[in-house]
mmCIF file of C-alpha atoms and ligand atoms in Angstrom:
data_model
loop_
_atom_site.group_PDB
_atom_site.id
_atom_site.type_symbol
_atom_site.label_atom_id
_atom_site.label_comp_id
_atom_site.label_asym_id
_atom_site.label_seq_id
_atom_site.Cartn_x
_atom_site.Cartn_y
_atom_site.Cartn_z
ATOM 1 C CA UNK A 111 35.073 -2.380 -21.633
ATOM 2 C CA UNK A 112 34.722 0.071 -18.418
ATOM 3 C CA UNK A 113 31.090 0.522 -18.967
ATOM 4 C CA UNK A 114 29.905 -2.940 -19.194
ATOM 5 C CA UNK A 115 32.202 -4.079 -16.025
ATOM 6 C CA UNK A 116 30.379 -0.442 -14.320
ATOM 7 C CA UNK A 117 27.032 -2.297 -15.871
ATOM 8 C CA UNK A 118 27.222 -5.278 -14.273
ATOM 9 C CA UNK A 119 28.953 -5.005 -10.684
ATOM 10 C CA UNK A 120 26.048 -2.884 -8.238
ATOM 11 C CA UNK A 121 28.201 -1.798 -4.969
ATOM 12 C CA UNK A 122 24.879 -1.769 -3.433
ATOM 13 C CA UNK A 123 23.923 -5.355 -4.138
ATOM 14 C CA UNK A 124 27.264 -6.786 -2.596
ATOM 15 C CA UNK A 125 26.768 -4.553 0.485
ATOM 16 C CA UNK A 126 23.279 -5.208 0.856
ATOM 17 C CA UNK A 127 23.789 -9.182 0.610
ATOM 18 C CA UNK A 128 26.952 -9.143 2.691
ATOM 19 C CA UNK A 129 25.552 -7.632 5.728
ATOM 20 C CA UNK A 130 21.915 -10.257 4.828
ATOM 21 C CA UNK A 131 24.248 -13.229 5.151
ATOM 22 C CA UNK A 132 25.954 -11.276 7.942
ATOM 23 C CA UNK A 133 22.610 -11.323 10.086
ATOM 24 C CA UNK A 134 21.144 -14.557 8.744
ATOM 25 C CA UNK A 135 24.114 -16.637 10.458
ATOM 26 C CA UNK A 136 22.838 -15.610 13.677
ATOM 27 C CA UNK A 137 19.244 -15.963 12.982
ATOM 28 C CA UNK A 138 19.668 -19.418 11.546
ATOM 29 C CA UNK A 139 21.469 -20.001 15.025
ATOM 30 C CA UNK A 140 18.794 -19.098 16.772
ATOM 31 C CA UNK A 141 16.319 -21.004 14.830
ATOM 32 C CA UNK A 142 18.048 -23.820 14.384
ATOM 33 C CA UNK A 143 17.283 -24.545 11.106
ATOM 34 C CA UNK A 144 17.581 -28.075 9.853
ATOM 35 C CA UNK A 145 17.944 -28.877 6.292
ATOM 36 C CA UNK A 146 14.716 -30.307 6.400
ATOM 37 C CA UNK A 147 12.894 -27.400 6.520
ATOM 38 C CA UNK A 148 15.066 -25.675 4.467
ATOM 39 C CA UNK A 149 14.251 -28.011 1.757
ATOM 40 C CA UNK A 150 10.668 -27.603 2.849
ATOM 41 C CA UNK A 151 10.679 -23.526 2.390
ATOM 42 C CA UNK A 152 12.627 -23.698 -0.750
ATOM 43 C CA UNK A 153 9.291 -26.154 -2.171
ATOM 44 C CA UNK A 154 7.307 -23.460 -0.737
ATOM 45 C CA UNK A 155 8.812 -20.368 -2.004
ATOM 46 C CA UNK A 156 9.097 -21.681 -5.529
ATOM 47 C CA UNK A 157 4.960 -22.773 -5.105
ATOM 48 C CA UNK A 158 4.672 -19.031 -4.019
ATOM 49 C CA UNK A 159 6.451 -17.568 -7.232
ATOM 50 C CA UNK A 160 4.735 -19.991 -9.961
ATOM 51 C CA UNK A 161 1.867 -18.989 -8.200
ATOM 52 C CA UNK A 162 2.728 -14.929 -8.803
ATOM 53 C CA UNK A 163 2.255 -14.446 -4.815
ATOM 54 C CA UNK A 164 5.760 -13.391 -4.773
ATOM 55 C CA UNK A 165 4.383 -9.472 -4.719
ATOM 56 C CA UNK A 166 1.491 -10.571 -2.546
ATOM 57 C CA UNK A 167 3.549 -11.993 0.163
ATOM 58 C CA UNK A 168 6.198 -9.463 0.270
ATOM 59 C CA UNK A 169 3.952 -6.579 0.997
ATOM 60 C CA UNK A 170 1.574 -8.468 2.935
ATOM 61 C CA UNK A 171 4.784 -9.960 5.436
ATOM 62 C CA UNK A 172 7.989 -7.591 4.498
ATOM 63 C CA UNK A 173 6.946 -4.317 3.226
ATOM 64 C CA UNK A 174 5.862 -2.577 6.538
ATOM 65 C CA UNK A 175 9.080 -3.610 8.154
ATOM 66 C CA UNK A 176 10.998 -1.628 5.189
ATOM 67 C CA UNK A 177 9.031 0.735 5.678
ATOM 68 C CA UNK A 178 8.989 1.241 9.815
ATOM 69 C CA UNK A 179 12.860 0.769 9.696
ATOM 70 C CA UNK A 180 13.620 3.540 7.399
ATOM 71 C CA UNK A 181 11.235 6.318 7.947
ATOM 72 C CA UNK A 182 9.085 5.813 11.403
ATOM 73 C CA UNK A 183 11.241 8.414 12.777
ATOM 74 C CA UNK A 184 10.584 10.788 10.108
ATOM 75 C CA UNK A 185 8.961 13.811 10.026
ATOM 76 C CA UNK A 186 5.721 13.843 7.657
ATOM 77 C CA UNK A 187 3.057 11.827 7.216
ATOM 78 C CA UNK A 188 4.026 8.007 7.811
ATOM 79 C CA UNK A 189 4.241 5.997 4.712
ATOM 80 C CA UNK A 190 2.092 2.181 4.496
ATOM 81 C CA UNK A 191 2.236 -0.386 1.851
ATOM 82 C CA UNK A 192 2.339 0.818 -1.851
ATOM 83 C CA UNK A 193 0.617 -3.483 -1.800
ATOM 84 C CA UNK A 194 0.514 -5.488 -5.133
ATOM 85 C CA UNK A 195 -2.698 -3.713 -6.771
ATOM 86 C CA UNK A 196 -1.049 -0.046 -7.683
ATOM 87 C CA UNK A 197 -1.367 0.045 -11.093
ATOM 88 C CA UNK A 198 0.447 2.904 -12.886
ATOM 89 C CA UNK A 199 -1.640 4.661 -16.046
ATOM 90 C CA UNK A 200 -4.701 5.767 -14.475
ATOM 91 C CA UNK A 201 -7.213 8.369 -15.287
ATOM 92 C CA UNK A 202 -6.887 11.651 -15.375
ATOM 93 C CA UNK A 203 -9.826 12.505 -12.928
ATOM 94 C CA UNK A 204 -11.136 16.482 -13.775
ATOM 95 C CA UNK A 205 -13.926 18.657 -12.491
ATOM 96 C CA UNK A 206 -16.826 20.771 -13.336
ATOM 97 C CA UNK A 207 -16.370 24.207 -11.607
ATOM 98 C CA UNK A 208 -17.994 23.903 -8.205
ATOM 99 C CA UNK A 209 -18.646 19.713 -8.476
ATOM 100 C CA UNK A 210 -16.221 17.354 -6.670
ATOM 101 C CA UNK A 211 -13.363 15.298 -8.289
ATOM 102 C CA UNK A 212 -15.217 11.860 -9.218
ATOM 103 C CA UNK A 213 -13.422 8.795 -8.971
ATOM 104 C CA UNK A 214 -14.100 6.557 -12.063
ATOM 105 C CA UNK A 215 -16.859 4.175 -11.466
ATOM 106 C CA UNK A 216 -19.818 1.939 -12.716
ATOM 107 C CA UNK A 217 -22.652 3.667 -13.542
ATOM 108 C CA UNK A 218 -24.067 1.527 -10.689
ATOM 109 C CA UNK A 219 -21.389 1.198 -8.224
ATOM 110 C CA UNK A 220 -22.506 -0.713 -5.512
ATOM 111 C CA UNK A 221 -21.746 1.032 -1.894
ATOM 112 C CA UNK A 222 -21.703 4.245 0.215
ATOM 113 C CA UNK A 223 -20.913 7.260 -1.073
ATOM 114 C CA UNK A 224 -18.059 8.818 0.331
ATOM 115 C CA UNK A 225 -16.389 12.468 0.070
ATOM 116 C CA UNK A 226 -12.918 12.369 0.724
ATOM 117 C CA UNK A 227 -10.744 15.436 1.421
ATOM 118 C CA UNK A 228 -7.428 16.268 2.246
ATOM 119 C CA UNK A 229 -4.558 18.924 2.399
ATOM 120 C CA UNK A 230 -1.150 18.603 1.271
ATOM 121 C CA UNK A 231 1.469 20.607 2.985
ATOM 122 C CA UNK A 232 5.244 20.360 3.654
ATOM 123 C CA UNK A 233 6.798 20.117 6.992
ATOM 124 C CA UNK A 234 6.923 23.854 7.622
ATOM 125 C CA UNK A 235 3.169 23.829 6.952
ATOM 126 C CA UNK A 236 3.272 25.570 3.429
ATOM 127 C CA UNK A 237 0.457 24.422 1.488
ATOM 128 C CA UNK A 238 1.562 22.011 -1.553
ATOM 129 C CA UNK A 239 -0.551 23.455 -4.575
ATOM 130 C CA UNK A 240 -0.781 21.219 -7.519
ATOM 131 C CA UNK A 241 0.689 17.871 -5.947
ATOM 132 C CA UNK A 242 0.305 14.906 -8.095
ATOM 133 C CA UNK A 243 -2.394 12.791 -6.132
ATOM 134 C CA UNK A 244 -2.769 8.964 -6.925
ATOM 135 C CA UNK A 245 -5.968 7.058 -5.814
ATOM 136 C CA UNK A 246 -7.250 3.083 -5.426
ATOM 137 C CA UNK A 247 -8.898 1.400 -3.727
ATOM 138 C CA UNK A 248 -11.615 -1.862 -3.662
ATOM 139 C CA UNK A 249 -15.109 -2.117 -4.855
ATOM 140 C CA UNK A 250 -17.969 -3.025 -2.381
ATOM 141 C CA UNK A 251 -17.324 -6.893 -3.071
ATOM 142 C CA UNK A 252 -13.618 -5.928 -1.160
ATOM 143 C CA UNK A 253 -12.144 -6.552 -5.000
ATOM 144 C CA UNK A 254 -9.468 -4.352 -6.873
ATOM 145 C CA UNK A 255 -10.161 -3.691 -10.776
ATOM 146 C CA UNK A 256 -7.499 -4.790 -13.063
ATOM 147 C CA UNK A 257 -7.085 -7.482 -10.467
ATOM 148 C CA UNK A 258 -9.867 -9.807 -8.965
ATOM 149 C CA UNK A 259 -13.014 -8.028 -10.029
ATOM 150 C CA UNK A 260 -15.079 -7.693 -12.771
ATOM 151 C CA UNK A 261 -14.853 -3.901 -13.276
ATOM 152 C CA UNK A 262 -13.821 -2.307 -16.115
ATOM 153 C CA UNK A 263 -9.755 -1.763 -16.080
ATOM 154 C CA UNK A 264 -9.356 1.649 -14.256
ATOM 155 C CA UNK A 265 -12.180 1.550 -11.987
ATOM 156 C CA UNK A 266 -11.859 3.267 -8.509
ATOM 157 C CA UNK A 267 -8.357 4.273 -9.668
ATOM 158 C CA UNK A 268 -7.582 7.847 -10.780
ATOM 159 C CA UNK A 269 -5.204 10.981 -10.213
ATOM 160 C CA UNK A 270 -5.945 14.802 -9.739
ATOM 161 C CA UNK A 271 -4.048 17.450 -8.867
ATOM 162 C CA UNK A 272 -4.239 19.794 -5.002
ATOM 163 C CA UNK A 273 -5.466 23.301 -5.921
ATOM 164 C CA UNK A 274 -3.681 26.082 -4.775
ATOM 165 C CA UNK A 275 -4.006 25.868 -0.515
ATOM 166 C CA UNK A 276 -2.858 22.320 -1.791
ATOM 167 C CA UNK A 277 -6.659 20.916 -0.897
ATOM 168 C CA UNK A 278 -8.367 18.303 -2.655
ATOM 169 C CA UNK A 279 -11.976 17.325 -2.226
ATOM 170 C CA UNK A 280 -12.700 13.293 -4.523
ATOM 171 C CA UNK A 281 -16.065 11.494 -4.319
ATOM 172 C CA UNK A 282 -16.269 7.540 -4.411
ATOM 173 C CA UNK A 283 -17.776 4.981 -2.194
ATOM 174 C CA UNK A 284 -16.426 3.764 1.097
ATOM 175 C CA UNK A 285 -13.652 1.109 0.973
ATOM 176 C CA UNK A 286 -14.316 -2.321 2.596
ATOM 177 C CA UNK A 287 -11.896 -4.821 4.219
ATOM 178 C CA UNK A 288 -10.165 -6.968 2.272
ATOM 179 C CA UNK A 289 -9.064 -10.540 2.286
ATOM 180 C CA UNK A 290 -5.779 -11.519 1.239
ATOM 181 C CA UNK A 291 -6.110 -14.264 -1.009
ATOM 182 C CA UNK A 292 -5.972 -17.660 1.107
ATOM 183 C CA UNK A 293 -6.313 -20.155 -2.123
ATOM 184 C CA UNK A 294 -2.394 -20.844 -2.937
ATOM 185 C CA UNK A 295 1.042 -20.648 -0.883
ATOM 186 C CA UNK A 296 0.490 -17.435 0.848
ATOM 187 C CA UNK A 297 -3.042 -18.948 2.436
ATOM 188 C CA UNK A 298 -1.088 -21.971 3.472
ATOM 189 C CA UNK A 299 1.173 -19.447 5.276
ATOM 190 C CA UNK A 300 -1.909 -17.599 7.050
ATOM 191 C CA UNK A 301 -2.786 -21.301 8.093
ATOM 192 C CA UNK A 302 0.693 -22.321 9.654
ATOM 193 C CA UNK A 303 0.744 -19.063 11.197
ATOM 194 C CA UNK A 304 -2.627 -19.373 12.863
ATOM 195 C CA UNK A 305 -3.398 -15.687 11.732
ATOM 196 C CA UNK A 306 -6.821 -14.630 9.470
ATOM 197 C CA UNK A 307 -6.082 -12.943 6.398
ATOM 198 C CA UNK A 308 -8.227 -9.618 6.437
ATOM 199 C CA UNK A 309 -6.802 -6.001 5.727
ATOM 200 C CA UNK A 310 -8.805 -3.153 7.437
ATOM 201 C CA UNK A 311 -10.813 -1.012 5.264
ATOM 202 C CA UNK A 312 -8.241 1.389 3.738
ATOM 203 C CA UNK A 313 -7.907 4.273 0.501
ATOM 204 C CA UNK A 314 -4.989 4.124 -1.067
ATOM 205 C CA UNK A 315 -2.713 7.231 -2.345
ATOM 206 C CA UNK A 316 0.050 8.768 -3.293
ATOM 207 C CA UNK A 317 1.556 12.128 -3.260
ATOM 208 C CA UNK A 318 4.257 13.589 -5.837
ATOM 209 C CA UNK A 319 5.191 16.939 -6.072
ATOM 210 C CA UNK A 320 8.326 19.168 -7.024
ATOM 211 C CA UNK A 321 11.325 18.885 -4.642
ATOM 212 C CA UNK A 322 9.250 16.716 -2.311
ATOM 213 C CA UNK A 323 9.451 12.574 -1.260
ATOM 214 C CA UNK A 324 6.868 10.728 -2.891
ATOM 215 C CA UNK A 325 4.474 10.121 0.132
ATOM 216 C CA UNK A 326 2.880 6.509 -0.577
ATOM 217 C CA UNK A 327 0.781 5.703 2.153
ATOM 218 C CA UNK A 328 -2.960 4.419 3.124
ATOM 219 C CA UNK A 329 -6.073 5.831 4.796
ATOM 220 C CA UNK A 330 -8.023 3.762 7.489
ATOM 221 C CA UNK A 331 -10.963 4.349 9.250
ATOM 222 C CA UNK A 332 -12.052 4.992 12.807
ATOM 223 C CA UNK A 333 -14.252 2.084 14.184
ATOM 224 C CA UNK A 334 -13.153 -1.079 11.780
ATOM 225 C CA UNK A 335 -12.770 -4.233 13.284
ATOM 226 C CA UNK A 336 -9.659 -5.333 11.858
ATOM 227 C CA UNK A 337 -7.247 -2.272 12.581
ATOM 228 C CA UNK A 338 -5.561 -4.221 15.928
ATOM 229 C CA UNK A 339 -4.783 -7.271 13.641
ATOM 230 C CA UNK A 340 -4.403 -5.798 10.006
ATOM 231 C CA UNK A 341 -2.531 -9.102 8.323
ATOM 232 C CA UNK A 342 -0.078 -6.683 6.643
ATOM 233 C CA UNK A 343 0.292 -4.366 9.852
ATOM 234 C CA UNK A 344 -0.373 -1.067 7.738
ATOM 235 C CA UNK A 345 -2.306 0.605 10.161
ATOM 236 C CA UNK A 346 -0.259 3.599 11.686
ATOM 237 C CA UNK A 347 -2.545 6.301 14.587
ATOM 238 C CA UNK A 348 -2.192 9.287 12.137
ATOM 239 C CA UNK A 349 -3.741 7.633 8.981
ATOM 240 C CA UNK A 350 -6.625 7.289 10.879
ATOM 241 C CA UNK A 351 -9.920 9.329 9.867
ATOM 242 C CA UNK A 352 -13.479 9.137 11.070
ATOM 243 C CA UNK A 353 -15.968 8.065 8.828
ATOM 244 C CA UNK A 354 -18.658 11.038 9.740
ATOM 245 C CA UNK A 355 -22.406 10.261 8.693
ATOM 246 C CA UNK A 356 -24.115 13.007 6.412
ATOM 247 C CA UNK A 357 -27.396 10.329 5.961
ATOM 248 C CA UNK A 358 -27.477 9.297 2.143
ATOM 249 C CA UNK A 359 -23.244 9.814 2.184
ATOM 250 C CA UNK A 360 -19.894 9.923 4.612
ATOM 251 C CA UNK A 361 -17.616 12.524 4.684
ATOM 252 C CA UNK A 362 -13.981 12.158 5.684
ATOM 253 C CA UNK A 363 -10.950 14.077 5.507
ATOM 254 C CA UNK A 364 -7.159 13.902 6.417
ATOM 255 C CA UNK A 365 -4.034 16.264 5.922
ATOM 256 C CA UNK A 366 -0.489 14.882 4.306
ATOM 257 C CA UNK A 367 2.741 16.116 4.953
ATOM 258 C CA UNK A 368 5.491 15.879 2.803
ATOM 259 C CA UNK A 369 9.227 15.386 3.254
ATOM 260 C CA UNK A 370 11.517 17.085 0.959
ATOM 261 C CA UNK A 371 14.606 15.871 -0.897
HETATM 262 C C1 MBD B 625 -3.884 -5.075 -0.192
HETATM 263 O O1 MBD B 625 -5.029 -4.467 -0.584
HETATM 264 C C2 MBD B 625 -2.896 -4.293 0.292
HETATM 265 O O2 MBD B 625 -3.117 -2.980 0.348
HETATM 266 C C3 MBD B 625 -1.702 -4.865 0.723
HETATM 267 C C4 MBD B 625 -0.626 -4.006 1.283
HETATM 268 C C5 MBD B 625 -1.510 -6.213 0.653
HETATM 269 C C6 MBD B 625 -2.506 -7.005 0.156
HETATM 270 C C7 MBD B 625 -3.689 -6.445 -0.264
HETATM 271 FE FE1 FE B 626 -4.991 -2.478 -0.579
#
């Protein structure tokens, strides 16, 4: 009888929604809502959901303010948007002695060829050997497998493990920006707002090791048009790396630091 009343009341939940309604009273003051457009959003937000943009529109609008609120006064690298295209079950990715970590790709994967390294370290600077590292990103027509694009399931998604100075080295091809989709609710949105729907150029990937945060968080590049006005305001100064020209590939490189527990 104890454990299913313990099952069903969350402490957390009340709190959480207490102190929502709590601010929403003076926010709906301010805006002075009428029940016209509340009618209006509720038609919306149920478009949005049959739609599944739910995810999309969450991390594209919400997710970087969770984020900012809780940890941009952390030490460590600055988390950005896990975003609705992590998909959990990828490759193991595993290397020849002496050859780079290969991202799993088309045989003829259209785009640049980049080299990607990195260093994972805690916050006294200790090297991180054998962190978990996660990987995705888009294809050279800006489209995520298992998602919009025809790739196989998998592709440009894949995790490897730091080696002992907790360094990794992973070859792929260079990101491009990405458009949100602007076909269903969440376009409509971009369209009230006035605001275009592109994403800078940007690797995804995730950190997990032993007695350390899980660092989920997003690389972006030097140079790309969109990093002023990233729709989902991802961009933070320290995930940014330079793209660096080696003629028939790019090299780039960027050091994580994890929290711990
Ligand atoms: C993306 O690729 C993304 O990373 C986020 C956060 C939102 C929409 C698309
Ligand atoms: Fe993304």
């Amino acid at each position: 009888m104890q454990q299913q009343q313990a099952k069903k009341k969350n402490q957390r939940v009340e709190e959480v929604f207490d102190l929502f309604i709590k601010h929403m009273k003076s926010f709906l003051q301010e805006a002075k809502l009428n029940h016209e457009e509340y009618t209006n959003f509720v038609d919306w937000a149920d478009r949005l959901g049959k739609k599944g943009e739910l995810p999309l529109y969450a991390d594209v609008f919400l997710e970087t303010h969770v984020l900012q609120a809780m940890y941009s006064k952390m030490p460590g690298t600055q988390p950005s948007l896990l975003g609705p295209y992590f998909v959990e079950g990828s490759p193991l990715v595993e290397s020849e002695p002496g050859q780079p970590l290969v991202l799993p790709k088309r045989p003829d994967e259209p785009g640049e060829v980049l080299y990607f390294k990195g260093n994972v370290s805690n916050i006294d600077g200790q090297p991180l050997a054998n962190t978990h590292v996660e990987m995705w990103h888009n294809d050279n027509s800006a489209k995520y497998s298992n998602f919009d694009s025809d790739a196989p399931d998998f592709n440009l998604r894949g995790h490897f493990y730091t080696d002992e100075n907790g360094d990794f080295e992973v070859k792929t091809i260079v990101p491009i920006p990405y458009s949100i989709p602007t076909d269903g609710p969440t376009g409509e949105f971009l369209e009230y707002m006035d605001q275009h729907s592109m994403r800078p150029a940007h690797l995804h990937i995730m950190f997990q090791a032993e007695g350390h945060e899980t660092l989920i968080t997003q690389v972006f590049f030097e140079g790309d048009e969109w990093l002023e006005t990233d729709v989902a305001e991802g961009v933070r100064d320290e995930l940014l790396t330079k793209l660096e020209d080696k003629g028939d590939h790019k090299e780039a490189s960027l050091d994580f630091v994890m929290r711990p527990l």
